[in-house]
Every structure is written in structure tokens, then in C-alpha cells.
Amino acid sequence: LPVSDNLEADALKFLGRFGYISSAQAEQGAQSLMSVDLSEAIKKLQRMGGITQTGVLDIRTRELMQKPRCGVKDPVGEEEGGRKKR
Amino acid sequence: YVLAPSKWDHTDLTYRIENYTPDLPWHEVRRVIADAFKVWSDVTDLTFTEVMNTKADIMIKFASKYHKDGYPFDGKGLILAHAFFPGKDKGGDTHFDEDEKWTINSNGEGVDLFMVAAHEFGHALGLSHSNEPKALMYPWYQGYIPDFQLPYDDTLGIQVIYGGKGPYVTFRPPARTTRRPNTGGYSTLAPPRKAPIDPCKGNFDAIAVIRSEVFIFIGKYFWRSREPKTILSSEPSTIHDFWYGLPDNVESIDAAFEHPTNRRIYFFSGNRYWIYDGNSLSNGHPRSGKPITDFGIPQDIEKIDAVFVWGFNKRIYLISNDMYWKFKESDEYIEPDYPRDMSIWKNVPIPVDTAFKFQDNTYFLKGKEMYKFYDMKMRVALNWPKSIEDFLGC
């Protein structure tokens, strides 16, 4: 299913900026993103942030996206390659 | 902890502070930066030496918004700083957002420079973000921590890379090497070209598909044909003979494209551009051209390497060295959040000579090599690059 129109553009921008959706999706725009991809991306963000993994843009997730942070992408995408988690 | 894809191949690292924030006395900034490096040298054999006038492994600066890399800052809040993983050129470089209020030992107000610097230097040494909230490499700012000690997670991470010393030594240092990274200057410009006139040797200034014909620009010459394999069967024309009104001091075209909706033809040379209707200058467009800053391109950009319409989304992209911009959908001004780093276009070499769309595919060219782009996978297609000789029927 395509992403519904009411998703906040800021959330997509955040997910793209910090590596939770692929460079391709970030460059191609919201129309390329499936809702299942988005839910998984939000879960990864929630996992990294240490909050409950609901897969939706709940209040805690929105707060997390407002908090000051480092600009380096988080190691969640496969595209970076070569990263090892221990 | 999570390891980055790269590490330094020597342990005697140098750093240079290129500028200072007005928020703090400069000697305090120097002390805090040294203390932040000490966090990492205390648990490894790494050493950090400040240099003043030469290129260093880790170049440090305070910058605001666009600052000549592909990652513009966003004003006060959210992104505080960033750093590049170890490597050549920008590798290791660390940038702090000048729009933040930088403080020392701050409780509540402002951003503590030491905490952020220690985190960023973790990236500069080869650590990625950790999802352990107590770790220094956790991506979200945790505020000032009095008597900070490097957490266990980060200590293990850095010792996996460089070996260790101190209370948590778990890993032996890797074999040392004396080879240093290439610390040569970082240039935003391709090397100057001597006007080659044999297209089979590559080194194109620009290639564009205009009115369904392929145009190849080298120096003051261009070739054109509907079928690239026959393009060299005719003699080249000169740009000034065909594109009326192009100033004599324009000796070559850096980039060209046909606008997908208004069908006008855009030429870029140096930091200026010209718009043509057919082969005449568009009504009202000055013969001297207009500055590319009109599009929102920063002033320090001296030339555009390539402009192309990406078939995937029909949007217009501009490339200069290792950065690219996208035009807004409905006008000819760049979108916010750009430039972005060219690494998104995976395996495309930088700086590219030119890029163009041909038969719904996007191609990037550098030298004699032609790279077909696989849009869906956002990388160069398998079995590419190929020699330009195939494309031109040399």
C-alpha cells in the first residue's frame, strides 16, 4: 500500500537523514515508500532510541525526533556495508 | 558498539582546529578539544598531536548551514555536529554547528562542547553509533556528565580497532604500519583540461540529449547525432557558430541539459549559466549569462560538473565535485537540505565529467569510462563501467 498523505513530511525527512530509509527512498521521495517499509524504519529508530517498538509515529517517537543529536547516520541500513555489530 | 567501515592505519594522529566559536574563549576550546581526544588516548595507544598550519588527519571547525561538504547543518537544535569516518580527504574531519550555543560544564542551557567533541572523535576514529543509551556513541545528546569516564561499550569498541590499554584491555593492538593517508589538499575543481578533440579519448565537458539528439561537447567543439554510434561520422561544429549569443570568453561548456517541461536548453560554464530557446538566447537572458547563485547554489561553487534529468522521478539534478543538488519540482531553485553527498549515487566516480539521460537510463561519465545507473538499487549497474568507445562506435 502506498504511504498515506497525512504522514508528516518531517518524519520522512528524519528517517532519510539518519539512515532509517534507504538513500534511494530518501532521494525518490515518499511515493516510493511502502507502509510496511515505513513501519519497519520507525521500529529501527525506536530500537536505536531505546523506546517501545510500536512501528508507528507515537508521541515518544516524535519526541525522540526532536531531541538534539549527532548528524552522522545511524548504522541501520544495509547499504553502508562492512559494518559489524557485536 | 558498532564499528564503522574504516579505521586509521597509523596511531600517531594529528588534528588542527581551523576556527573557533565566539561562544567560548579560544584557549578553552583548545583545552576541551584536547581533553576530548584524551578520552580515547587513555584507553588505546593512539596519540593526538595538534598542528597549526599544515593539513592534519582530523580537521576541526565550527560552521553554520552549508559549509562545503554534502551535509549542511540545520540551524539551532537537532543536529549538533558531525564527523567523517577515517579516510582520505574529509576522512576524520569533525564539524560543530556554530548555530548551537557552545558551553563548558553546562547544566541545562547550551550544549557541552566536551561531550559532543568526545562523541564526534569516536566517529573520526572509526566507531559508529551504539544503541546503548549509556554509551558515549549513543546518537542523542546526553548532556554534560561531570567527571566523565569512557563507558565500557565505547572502550571495547575502540580497543577492537586499535588495541587497548587501561582497565578494560581485551584486544591486542593490530600490526602497525608507517603508511599515512593521503593528506593532500581538497579541491572542489576537476583538473584543468587541455582541449582534446578526439571524442574516443573521452574527457568530455558535457553530453546532453537535446531534441532527441545526442550532443557531445569538448572544448569549443560539439558533435551531434540521433544515433551515438554514428556521431563521429560528421565533422564537429563550434559552440559559438551554432549557439548564437554565447560570449566569446566561454571557451567550453561544463554542463548542458534540455529542461523536461519548458524544453529550453541550459548551458553552464564556470559559475554562470545561459538559457536558450532553440539555438538563440532566450528572451531577456543577458549575453553575459546569469550567476548559478540564482538557483541557490552557494557562492563558493566555481563550476557545475554535470546536470541531468533523472528518469526515475523526472527531477533535475546538478553535480559539483562531491556534492549534488535537486531542483524544486515546480521551479528552478534548489530544494532545502541540499547539497547532499555524492556517495548516495553509489559507485559513481567523483568528480564526474558529465551525466545525461539516454533512452530512459542515466549515465555518468569520467574519462573514457561510462557508468550506467541502476535507479531502483541506487548504484551503478552490474558489469559497468564500459568504455565510451562502445557507445560512440569508435
Short mmCIF file of N, CA and C in Angstrom, two decimals, chain A residues 8-45:
data_model
loop_
_atom_site.label_atom_id
_atom_site.label_comp_id
_atom_site.label_asym_id
_atom_site.label_seq_id
_atom_site.Cartn_x
_atom_site.Cartn_y
_atom_site.Cartn_z
N GLU A 8 3.66 12.84 8.34
CA GLU A 8 4.38 14.11 8.36
C GLU A 8 5.64 14.03 7.51
N ALA A 9 5.80 15.02 6.69
CA ALA A 9 6.99 15.07 5.84
C ALA A 9 8.25 15.13 6.67
N ASP A 10 8.14 15.75 7.83
CA ASP A 10 9.32 15.85 8.70
C ASP A 10 9.82 14.48 9.14
N ALA A 11 8.87 13.57 9.38
CA ALA A 11 9.28 12.23 9.83
C ALA A 11 10.05 11.52 8.72
N LEU A 12 9.57 11.63 7.50
CA LEU A 12 10.27 11.01 6.37
C LEU A 12 11.66 11.63 6.20
N LYS A 13 11.68 12.94 6.37
CA LYS A 13 12.96 13.64 6.23
C LYS A 13 13.95 13.14 7.29
N PHE A 14 13.44 12.98 8.50
CA PHE A 14 14.28 12.50 9.59
C PHE A 14 14.79 11.09 9.29
N LEU A 15 13.89 10.22 8.87
CA LEU A 15 14.27 8.82 8.61
C LEU A 15 15.30 8.74 7.49
N GLY A 16 15.15 9.59 6.50
CA GLY A 16 16.12 9.59 5.41
C GLY A 16 17.45 10.16 5.85
N ARG A 17 17.38 11.23 6.60
CA ARG A 17 18.61 11.92 7.01
C ARG A 17 19.49 11.03 7.88
N PHE A 18 18.85 10.19 8.72
CA PHE A 18 19.64 9.41 9.66
C PHE A 18 19.74 7.93 9.29
N GLY A 19 19.40 7.60 8.06
CA GLY A 19 19.71 6.26 7.55
C GLY A 19 18.65 5.20 7.78
N TYR A 20 17.45 5.59 8.22
CA TYR A 20 16.42 4.58 8.51
C TYR A 20 15.61 4.19 7.27
N ILE A 21 15.61 5.01 6.27
CA ILE A 21 15.13 4.59 4.96
C ILE A 21 16.31 4.76 4.01
N SER A 22 16.29 4.01 2.94
CA SER A 22 17.48 3.95 2.10
C SER A 22 17.72 5.29 1.38
N SER A 23 18.93 5.42 0.91
CA SER A 23 19.27 6.61 0.13
C SER A 23 18.34 6.73 -1.07
N ALA A 24 18.02 5.56 -1.66
CA ALA A 24 17.14 5.57 -2.82
C ALA A 24 15.77 6.10 -2.45
N GLN A 25 15.22 5.60 -1.35
CA GLN A 25 13.89 6.06 -0.94
C GLN A 25 13.91 7.52 -0.55
N ALA A 26 14.99 7.92 0.13
CA ALA A 26 15.08 9.32 0.54
C ALA A 26 15.15 10.22 -0.69
N GLU A 27 15.88 9.78 -1.71
CA GLU A 27 16.04 10.60 -2.90
C GLU A 27 14.79 10.56 -3.78
N GLN A 28 14.15 9.38 -3.80
CA GLN A 28 13.00 9.23 -4.69
C GLN A 28 11.73 9.85 -4.11
N GLY A 29 11.68 10.02 -2.78
CA GLY A 29 10.54 10.66 -2.17
C GLY A 29 9.54 9.67 -1.60
N ALA A 30 8.50 10.22 -0.95
CA ALA A 30 7.54 9.41 -0.20
C ALA A 30 6.81 8.42 -1.09
N GLN A 31 6.62 8.78 -2.37
CA GLN A 31 5.82 7.91 -3.23
C GLN A 31 6.47 6.55 -3.46
N SER A 32 7.78 6.48 -3.18
CA SER A 32 8.47 5.20 -3.39
C SER A 32 8.39 4.31 -2.16
N LEU A 33 7.83 4.82 -1.08
CA LEU A 33 7.88 4.10 0.19
C LEU A 33 6.59 3.36 0.47
N MET A 34 6.69 2.08 0.82
CA MET A 34 5.53 1.29 1.19
C MET A 34 5.32 1.41 2.70
N SER A 35 4.07 1.26 3.13
CA SER A 35 3.78 1.44 4.55
C SER A 35 4.53 0.43 5.42
N VAL A 36 4.75 -0.78 4.87
CA VAL A 36 5.46 -1.79 5.65
C VAL A 36 6.92 -1.37 5.85
N ASP A 37 7.51 -0.75 4.82
CA ASP A 37 8.88 -0.25 4.94
C ASP A 37 8.95 0.84 6.00
N LEU A 38 7.96 1.70 5.98
CA LEU A 38 7.94 2.82 6.91
C LEU A 38 7.82 2.32 8.34
N SER A 39 6.94 1.37 8.55
CA SER A 39 6.76 0.82 9.89
C SER A 39 8.06 0.19 10.39
N GLU A 40 8.73 -0.52 9.51
CA GLU A 40 9.99 -1.16 9.89
C GLU A 40 11.06 -0.11 10.18
N ALA A 41 11.07 0.94 9.39
CA ALA A 41 12.04 2.02 9.62
C ALA A 41 11.80 2.68 10.97
N ILE A 42 10.53 2.89 11.30
CA ILE A 42 10.21 3.52 12.59
C ILE A 42 10.61 2.59 13.74
N LYS A 43 10.40 1.29 13.55
CA LYS A 43 10.80 0.34 14.60
C LYS A 43 12.32 0.38 14.82
N LYS A 44 13.06 0.47 13.73
CA LYS A 44 14.51 0.54 13.87
C LYS A 44 14.93 1.79 14.63
N LEU A 45 14.26 2.89 14.31
CA LEU A 45 14.55 4.14 15.01
C LEU A 45 14.24 3.98 16.50
#
